[in-house]
PDB file of N, CA, C and O in Angstrom:
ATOM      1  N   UNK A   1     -35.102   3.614-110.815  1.00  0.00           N
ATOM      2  CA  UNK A   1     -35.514   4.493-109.714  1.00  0.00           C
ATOM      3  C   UNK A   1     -34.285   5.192-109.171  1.00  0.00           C
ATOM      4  O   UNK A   1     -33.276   4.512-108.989  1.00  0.00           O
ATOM      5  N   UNK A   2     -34.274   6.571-108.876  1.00  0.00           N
ATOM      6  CA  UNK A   2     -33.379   7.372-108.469  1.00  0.00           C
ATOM      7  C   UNK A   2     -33.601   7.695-107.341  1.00  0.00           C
ATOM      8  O   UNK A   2     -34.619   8.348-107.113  1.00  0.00           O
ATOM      9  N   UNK A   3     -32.571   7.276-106.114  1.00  0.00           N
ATOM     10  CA  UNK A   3     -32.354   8.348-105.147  1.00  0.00           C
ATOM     11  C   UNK A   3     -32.717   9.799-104.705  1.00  0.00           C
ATOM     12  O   UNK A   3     -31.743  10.524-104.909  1.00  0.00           O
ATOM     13  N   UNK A   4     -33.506  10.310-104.307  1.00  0.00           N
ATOM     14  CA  UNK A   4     -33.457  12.119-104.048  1.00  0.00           C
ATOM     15  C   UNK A   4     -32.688  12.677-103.036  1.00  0.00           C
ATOM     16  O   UNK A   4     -32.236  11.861-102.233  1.00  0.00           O
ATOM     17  N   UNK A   5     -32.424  13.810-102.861  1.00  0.00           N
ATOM     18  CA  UNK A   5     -32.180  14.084-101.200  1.00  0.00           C
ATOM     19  C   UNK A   5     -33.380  15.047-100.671  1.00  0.00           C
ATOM     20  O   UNK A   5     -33.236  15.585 -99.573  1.00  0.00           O
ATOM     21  N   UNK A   6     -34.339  15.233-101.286  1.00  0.00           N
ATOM     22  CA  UNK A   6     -35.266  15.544-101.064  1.00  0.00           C
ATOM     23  C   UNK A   6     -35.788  15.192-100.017  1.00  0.00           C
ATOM     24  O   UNK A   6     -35.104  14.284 -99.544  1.00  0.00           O
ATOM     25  N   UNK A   7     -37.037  15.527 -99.100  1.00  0.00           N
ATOM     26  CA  UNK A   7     -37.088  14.830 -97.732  1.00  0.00           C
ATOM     27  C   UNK A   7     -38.912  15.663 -97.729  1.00  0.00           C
ATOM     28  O   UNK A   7     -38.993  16.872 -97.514  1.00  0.00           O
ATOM     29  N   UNK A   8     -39.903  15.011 -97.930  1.00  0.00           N
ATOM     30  CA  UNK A   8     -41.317  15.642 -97.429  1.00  0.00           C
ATOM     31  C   UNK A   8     -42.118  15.221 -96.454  1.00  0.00           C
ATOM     32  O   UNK A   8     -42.005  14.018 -96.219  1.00  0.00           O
ATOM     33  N   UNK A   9     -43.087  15.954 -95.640  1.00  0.00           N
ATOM     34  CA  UNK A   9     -43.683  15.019 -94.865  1.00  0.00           C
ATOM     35  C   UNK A   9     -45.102  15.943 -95.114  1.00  0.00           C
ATOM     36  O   UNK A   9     -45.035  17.132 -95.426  1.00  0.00           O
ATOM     37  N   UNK A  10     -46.114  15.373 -94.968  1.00  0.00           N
ATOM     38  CA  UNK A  10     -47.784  16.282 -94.415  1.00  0.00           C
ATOM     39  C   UNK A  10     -48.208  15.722 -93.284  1.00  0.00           C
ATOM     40  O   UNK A  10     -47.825  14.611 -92.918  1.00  0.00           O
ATOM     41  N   UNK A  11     -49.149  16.549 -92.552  1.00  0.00           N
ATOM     42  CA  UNK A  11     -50.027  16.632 -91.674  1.00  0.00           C
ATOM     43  C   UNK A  11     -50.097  14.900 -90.863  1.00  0.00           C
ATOM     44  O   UNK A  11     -49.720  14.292 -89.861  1.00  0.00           O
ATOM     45  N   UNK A  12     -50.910  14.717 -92.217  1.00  0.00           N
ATOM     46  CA  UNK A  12     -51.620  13.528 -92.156  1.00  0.00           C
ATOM     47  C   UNK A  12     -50.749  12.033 -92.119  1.00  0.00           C
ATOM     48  O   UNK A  12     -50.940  11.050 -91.403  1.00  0.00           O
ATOM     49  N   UNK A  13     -49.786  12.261 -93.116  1.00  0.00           N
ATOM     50  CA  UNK A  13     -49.131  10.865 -93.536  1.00  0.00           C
ATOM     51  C   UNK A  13     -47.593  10.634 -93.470  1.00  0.00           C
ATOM     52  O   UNK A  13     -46.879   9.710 -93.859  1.00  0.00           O
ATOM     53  N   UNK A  14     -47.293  12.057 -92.703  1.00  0.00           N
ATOM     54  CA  UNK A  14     -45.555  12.059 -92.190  1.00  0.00           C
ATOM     55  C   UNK A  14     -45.211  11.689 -93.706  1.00  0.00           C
ATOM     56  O   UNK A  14     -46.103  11.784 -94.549  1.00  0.00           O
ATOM     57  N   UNK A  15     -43.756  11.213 -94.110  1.00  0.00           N
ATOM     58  CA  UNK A  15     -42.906  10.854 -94.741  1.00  0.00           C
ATOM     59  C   UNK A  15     -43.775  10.858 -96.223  1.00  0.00           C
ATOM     60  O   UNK A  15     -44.794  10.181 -96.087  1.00  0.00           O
ATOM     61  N   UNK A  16     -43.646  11.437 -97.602  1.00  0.00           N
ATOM     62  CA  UNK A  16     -43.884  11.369 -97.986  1.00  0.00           C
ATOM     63  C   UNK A  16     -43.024  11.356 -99.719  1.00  0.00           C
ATOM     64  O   UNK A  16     -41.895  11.844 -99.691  1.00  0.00           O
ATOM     65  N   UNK A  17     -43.327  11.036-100.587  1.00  0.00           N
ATOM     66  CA  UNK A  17     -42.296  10.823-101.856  1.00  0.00           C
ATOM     67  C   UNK A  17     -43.237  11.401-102.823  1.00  0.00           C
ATOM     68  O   UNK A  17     -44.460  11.267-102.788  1.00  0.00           O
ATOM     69  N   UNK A  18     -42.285  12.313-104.034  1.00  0.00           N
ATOM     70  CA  UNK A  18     -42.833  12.237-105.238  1.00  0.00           C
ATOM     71  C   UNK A  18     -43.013  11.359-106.018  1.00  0.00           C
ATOM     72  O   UNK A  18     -42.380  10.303-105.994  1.00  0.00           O
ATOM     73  N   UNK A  19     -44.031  11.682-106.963  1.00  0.00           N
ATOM     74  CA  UNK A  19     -44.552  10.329-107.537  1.00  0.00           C
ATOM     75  C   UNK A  19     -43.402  10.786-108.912  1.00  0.00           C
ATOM     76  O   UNK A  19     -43.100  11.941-109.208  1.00  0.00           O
ATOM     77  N   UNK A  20     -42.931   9.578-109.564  1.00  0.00           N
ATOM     78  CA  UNK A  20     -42.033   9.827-110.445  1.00  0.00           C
ATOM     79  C   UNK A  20     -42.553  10.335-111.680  1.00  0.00           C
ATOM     80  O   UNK A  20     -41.862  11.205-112.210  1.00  0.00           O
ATOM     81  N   UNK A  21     -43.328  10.086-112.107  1.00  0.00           N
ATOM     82  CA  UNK A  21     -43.444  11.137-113.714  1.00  0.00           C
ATOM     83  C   UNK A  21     -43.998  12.916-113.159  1.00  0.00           C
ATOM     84  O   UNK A  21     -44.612  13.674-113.909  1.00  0.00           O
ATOM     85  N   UNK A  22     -43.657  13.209-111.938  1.00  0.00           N
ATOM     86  CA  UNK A  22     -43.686  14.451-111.271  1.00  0.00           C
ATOM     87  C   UNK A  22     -42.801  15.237-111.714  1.00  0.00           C
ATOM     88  O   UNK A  22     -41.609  14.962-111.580  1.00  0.00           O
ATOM     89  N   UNK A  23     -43.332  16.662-112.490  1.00  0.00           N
ATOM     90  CA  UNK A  23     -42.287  17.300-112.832  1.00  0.00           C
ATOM     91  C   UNK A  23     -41.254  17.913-112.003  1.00  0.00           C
ATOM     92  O   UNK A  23     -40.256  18.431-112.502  1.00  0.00           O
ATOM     93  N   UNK A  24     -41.494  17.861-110.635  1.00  0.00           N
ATOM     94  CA  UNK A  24     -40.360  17.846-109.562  1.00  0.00           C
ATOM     95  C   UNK A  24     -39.329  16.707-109.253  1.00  0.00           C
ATOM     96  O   UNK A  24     -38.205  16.901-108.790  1.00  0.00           O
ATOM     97  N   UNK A  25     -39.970  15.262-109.635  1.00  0.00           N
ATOM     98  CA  UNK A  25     -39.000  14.522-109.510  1.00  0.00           C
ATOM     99  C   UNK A  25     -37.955  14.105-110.189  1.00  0.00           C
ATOM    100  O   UNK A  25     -37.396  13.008-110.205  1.00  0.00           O
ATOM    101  N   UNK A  26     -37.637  15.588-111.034  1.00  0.00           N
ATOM    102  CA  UNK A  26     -36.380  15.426-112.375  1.00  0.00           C
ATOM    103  C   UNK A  26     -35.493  16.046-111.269  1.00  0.00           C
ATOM    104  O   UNK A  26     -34.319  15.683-111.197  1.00  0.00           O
ATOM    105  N   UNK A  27     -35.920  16.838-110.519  1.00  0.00           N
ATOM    106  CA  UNK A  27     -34.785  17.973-109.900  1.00  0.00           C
ATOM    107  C   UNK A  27     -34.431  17.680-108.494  1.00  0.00           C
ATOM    108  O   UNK A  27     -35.302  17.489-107.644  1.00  0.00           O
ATOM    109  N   UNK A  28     -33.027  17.637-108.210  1.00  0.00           N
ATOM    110  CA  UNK A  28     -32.534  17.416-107.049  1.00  0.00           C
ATOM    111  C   UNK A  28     -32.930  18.098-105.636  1.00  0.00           C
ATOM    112  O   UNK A  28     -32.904  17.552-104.533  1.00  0.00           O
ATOM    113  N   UNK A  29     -33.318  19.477-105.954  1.00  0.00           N
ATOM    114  CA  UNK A  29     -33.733  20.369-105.245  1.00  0.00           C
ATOM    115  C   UNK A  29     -35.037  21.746-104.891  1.00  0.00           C
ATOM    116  O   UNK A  29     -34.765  22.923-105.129  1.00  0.00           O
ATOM    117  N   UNK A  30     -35.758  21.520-104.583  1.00  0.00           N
ATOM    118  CA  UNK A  30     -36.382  22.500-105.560  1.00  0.00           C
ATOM    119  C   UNK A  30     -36.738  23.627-104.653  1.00  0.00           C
ATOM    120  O   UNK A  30     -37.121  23.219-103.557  1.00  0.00           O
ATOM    121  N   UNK A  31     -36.723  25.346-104.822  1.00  0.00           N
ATOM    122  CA  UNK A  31     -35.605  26.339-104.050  1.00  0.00           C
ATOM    123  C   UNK A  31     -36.897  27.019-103.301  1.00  0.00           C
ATOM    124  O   UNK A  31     -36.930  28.246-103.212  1.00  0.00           O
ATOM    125  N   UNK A  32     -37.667  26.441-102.912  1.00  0.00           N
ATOM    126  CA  UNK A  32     -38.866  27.035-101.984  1.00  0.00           C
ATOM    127  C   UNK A  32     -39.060  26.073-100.445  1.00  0.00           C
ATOM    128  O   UNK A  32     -38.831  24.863-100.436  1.00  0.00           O
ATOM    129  N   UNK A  33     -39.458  26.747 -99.344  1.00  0.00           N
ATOM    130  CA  UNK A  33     -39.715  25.722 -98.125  1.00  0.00           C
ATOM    131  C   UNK A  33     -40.603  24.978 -98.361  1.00  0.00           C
ATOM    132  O   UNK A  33     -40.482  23.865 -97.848  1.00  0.00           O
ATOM    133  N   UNK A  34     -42.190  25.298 -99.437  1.00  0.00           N
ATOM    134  CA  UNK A  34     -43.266  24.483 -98.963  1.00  0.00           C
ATOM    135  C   UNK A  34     -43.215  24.052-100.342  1.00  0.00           C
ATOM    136  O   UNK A  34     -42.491  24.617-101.161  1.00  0.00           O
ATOM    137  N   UNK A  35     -44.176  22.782-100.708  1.00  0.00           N
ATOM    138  CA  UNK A  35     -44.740  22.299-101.585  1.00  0.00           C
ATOM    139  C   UNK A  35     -45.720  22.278-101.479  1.00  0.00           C
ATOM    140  O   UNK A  35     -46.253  22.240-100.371  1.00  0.00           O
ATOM    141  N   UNK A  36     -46.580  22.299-102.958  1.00  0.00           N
ATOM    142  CA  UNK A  36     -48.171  22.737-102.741  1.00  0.00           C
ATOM    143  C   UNK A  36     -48.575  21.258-103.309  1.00  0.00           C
ATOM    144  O   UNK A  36     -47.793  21.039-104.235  1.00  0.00           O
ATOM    145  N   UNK A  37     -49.390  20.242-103.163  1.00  0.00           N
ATOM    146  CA  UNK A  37     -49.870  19.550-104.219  1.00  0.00           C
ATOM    147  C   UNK A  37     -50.995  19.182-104.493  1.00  0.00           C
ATOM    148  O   UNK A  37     -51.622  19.220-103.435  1.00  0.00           O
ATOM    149  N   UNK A  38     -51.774  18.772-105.461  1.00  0.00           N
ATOM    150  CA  UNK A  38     -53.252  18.437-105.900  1.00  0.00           C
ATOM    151  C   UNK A  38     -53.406  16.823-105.770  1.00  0.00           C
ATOM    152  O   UNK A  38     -54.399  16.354-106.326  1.00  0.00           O
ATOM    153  N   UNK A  39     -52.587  15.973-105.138  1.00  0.00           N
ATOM    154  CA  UNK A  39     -53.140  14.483-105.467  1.00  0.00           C
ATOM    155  C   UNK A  39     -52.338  13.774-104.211  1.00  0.00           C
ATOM    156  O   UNK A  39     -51.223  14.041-103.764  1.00  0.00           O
ATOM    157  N   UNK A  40     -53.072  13.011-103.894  1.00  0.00           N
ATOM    158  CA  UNK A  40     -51.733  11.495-102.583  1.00  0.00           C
ATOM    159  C   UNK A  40     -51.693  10.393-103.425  1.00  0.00           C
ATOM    160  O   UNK A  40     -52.442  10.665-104.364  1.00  0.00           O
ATOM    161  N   UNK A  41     -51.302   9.499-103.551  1.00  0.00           N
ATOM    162  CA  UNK A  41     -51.579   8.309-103.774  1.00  0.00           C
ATOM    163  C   UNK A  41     -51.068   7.652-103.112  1.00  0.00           C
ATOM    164  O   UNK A  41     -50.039   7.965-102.513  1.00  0.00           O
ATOM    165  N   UNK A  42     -51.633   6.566-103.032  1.00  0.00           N
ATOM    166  CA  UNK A  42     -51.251   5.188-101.686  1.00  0.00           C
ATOM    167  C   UNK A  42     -50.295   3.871-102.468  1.00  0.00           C
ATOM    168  O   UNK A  42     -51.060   3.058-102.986  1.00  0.00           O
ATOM    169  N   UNK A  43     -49.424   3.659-102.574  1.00  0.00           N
ATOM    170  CA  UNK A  43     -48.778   2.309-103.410  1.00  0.00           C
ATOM    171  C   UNK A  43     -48.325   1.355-101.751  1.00  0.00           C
ATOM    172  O   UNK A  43     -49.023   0.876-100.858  1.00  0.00           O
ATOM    173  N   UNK A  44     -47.118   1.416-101.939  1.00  0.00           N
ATOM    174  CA  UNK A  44     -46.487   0.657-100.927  1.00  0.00           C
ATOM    175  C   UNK A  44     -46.046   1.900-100.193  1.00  0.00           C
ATOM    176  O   UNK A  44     -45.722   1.695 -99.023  1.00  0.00           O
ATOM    177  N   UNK A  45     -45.956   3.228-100.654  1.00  0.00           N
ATOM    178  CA  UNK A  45     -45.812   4.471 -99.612  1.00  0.00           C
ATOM    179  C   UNK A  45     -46.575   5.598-100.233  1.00  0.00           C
ATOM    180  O   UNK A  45     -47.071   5.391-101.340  1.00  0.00           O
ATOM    181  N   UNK A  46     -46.753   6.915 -99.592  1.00  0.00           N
ATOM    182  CA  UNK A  46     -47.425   7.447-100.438  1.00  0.00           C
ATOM    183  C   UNK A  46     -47.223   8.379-101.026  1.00  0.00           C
ATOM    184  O   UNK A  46     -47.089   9.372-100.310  1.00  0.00           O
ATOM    185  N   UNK A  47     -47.104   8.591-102.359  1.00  0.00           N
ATOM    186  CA  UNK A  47     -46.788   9.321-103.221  1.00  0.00           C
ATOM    187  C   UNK A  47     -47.982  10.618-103.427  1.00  0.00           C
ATOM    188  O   UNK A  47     -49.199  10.448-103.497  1.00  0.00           O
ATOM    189  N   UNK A  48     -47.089  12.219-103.516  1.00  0.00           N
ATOM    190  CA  UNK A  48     -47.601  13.170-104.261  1.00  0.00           C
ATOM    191  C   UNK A  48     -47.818  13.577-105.357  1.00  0.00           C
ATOM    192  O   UNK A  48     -46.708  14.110-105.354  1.00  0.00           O
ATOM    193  N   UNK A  49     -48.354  13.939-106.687  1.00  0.00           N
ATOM    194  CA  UNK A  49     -48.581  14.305-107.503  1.00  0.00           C
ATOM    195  C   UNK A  49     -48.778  15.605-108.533  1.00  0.00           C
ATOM    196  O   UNK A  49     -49.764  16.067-107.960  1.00  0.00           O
ATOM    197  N   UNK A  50     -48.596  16.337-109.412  1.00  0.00           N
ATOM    198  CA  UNK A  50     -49.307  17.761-109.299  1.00  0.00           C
ATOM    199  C   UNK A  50     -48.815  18.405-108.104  1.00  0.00           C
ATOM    200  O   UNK A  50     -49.613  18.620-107.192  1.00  0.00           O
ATOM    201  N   UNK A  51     -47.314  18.819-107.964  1.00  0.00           N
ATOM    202  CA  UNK A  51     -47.053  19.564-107.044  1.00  0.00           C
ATOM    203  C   UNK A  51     -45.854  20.859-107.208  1.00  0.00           C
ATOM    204  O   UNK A  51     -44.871  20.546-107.881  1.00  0.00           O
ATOM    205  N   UNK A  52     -45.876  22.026-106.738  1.00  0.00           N
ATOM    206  CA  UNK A  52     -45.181  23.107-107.179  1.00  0.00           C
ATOM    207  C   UNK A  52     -45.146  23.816-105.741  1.00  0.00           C
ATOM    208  O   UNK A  52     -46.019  24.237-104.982  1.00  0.00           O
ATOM    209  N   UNK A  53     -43.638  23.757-105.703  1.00  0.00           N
ATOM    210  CA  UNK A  53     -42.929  25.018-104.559  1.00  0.00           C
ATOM    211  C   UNK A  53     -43.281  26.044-104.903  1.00  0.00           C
ATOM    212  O   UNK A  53     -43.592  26.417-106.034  1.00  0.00           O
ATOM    213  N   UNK A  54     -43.256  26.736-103.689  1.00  0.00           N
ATOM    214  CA  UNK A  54     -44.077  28.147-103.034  1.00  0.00           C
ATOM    215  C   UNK A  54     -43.256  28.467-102.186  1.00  0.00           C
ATOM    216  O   UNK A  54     -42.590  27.621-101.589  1.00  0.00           O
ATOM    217  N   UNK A  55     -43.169  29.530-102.010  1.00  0.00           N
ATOM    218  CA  UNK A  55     -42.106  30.784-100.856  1.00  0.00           C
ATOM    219  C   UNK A  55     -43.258  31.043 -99.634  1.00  0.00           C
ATOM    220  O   UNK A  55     -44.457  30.826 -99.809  1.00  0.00           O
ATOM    221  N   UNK A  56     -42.698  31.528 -98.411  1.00  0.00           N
ATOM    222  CA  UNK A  56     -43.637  31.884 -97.387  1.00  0.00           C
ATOM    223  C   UNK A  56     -44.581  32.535 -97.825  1.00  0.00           C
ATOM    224  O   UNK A  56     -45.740  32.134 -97.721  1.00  0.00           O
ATOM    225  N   UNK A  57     -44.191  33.873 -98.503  1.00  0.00           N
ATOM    226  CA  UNK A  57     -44.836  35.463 -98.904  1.00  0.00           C
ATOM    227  C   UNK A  57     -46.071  34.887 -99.581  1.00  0.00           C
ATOM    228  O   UNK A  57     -47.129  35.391 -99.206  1.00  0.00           O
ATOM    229  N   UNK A  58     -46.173  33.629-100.797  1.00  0.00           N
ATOM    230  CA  UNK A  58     -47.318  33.187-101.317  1.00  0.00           C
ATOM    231  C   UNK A  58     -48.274  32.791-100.480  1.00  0.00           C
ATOM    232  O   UNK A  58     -49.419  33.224-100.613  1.00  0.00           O
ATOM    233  N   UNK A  59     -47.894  31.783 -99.352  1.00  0.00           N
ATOM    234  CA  UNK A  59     -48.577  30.809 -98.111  1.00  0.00           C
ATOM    235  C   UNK A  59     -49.248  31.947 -97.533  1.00  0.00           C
ATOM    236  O   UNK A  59     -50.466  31.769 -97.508  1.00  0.00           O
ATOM    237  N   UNK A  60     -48.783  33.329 -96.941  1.00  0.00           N
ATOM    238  CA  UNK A  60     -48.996  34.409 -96.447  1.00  0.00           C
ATOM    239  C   UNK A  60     -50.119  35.088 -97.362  1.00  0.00           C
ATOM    240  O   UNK A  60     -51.125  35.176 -96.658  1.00  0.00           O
ATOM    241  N   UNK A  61     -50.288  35.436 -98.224  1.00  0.00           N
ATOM    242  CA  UNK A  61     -51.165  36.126 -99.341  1.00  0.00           C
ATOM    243  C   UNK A  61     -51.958  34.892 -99.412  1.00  0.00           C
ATOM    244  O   UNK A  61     -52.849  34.762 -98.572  1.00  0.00           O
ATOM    245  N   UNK A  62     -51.795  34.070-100.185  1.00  0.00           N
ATOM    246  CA  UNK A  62     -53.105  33.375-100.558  1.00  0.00           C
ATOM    247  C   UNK A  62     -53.239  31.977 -99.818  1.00  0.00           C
ATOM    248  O   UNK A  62     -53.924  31.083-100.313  1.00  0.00           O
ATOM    249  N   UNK A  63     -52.749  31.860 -98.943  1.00  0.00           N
ATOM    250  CA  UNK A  63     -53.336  30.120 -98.406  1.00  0.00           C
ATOM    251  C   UNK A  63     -54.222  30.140 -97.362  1.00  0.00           C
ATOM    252  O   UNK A  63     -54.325  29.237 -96.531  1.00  0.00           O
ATOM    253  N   UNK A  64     -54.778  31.014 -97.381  1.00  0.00           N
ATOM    254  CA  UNK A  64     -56.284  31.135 -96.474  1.00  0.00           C
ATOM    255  C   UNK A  64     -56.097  31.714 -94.825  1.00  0.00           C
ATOM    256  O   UNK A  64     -55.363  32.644 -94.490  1.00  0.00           O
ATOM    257  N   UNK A  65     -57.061  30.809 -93.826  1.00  0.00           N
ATOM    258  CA  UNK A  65     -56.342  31.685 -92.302  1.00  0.00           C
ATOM    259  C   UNK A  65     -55.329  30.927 -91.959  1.00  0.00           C
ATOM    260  O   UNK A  65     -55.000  29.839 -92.430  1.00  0.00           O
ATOM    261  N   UNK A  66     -54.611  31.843 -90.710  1.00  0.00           N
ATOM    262  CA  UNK A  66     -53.115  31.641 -90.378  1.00  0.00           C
ATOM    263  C   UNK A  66     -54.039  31.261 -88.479  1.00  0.00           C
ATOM    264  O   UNK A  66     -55.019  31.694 -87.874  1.00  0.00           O
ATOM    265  N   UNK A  67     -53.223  30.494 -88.297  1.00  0.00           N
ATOM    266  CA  UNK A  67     -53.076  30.307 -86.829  1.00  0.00           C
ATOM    267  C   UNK A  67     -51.601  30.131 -86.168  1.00  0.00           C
ATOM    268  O   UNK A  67     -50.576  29.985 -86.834  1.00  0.00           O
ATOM    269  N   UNK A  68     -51.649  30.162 -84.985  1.00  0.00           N
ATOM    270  CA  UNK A  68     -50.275  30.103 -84.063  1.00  0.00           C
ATOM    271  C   UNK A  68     -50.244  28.725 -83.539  1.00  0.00           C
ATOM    272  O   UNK A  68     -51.057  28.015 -82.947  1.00  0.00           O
ATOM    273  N   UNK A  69     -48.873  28.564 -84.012  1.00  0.00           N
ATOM    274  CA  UNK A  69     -48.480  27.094 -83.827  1.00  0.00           C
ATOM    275  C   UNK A  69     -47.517  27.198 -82.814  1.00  0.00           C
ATOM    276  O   UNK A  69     -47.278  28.306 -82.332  1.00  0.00           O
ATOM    277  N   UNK A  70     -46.738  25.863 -82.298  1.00  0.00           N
ATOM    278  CA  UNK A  70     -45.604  25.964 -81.051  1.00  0.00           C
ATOM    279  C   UNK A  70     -44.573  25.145 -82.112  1.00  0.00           C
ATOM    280  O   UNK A  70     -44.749  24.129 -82.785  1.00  0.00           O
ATOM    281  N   UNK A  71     -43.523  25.968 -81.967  1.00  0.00           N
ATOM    282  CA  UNK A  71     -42.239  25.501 -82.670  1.00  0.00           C
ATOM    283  C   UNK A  71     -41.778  24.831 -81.672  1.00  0.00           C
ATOM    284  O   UNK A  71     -40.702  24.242 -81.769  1.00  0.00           O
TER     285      UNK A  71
END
């Protein structure tokens, strides 16, 4: 098991890790703000699956409605 400096969290489950045979979890970094993914899984923490960085401009065009949040 390798170290990342990677750092994710969602909505729902705060803190979150790639699942290792993830084709993101070869790469130290990966050069977009968001991650998109298709799966959670629950072990002893919970792991993502099926997941691929995205730039704002994509989130903006295709991720459905936008609301106003408080930074």
């Amino acid at each position: 098991h390798r170290e990342t400096s990677m750092s994710f969290k969602t909505m729902d489950d705060g803190q979150v890790l790639l699942y290792a045979n993830s084709v993101n979890a070869r790469y130290q970094t990966i050069p977009y703000p968001w991650l998109v993914f298709g799966e959670k899984v629950k072990v002893n923490a919970v792991f993502i699956r099926d997941s691929t960085g995205v730039s704002d401009s994509i989130l903006i065009l295709f991720g459905g409605a936008l609301s106003n949040g408080i930074q």
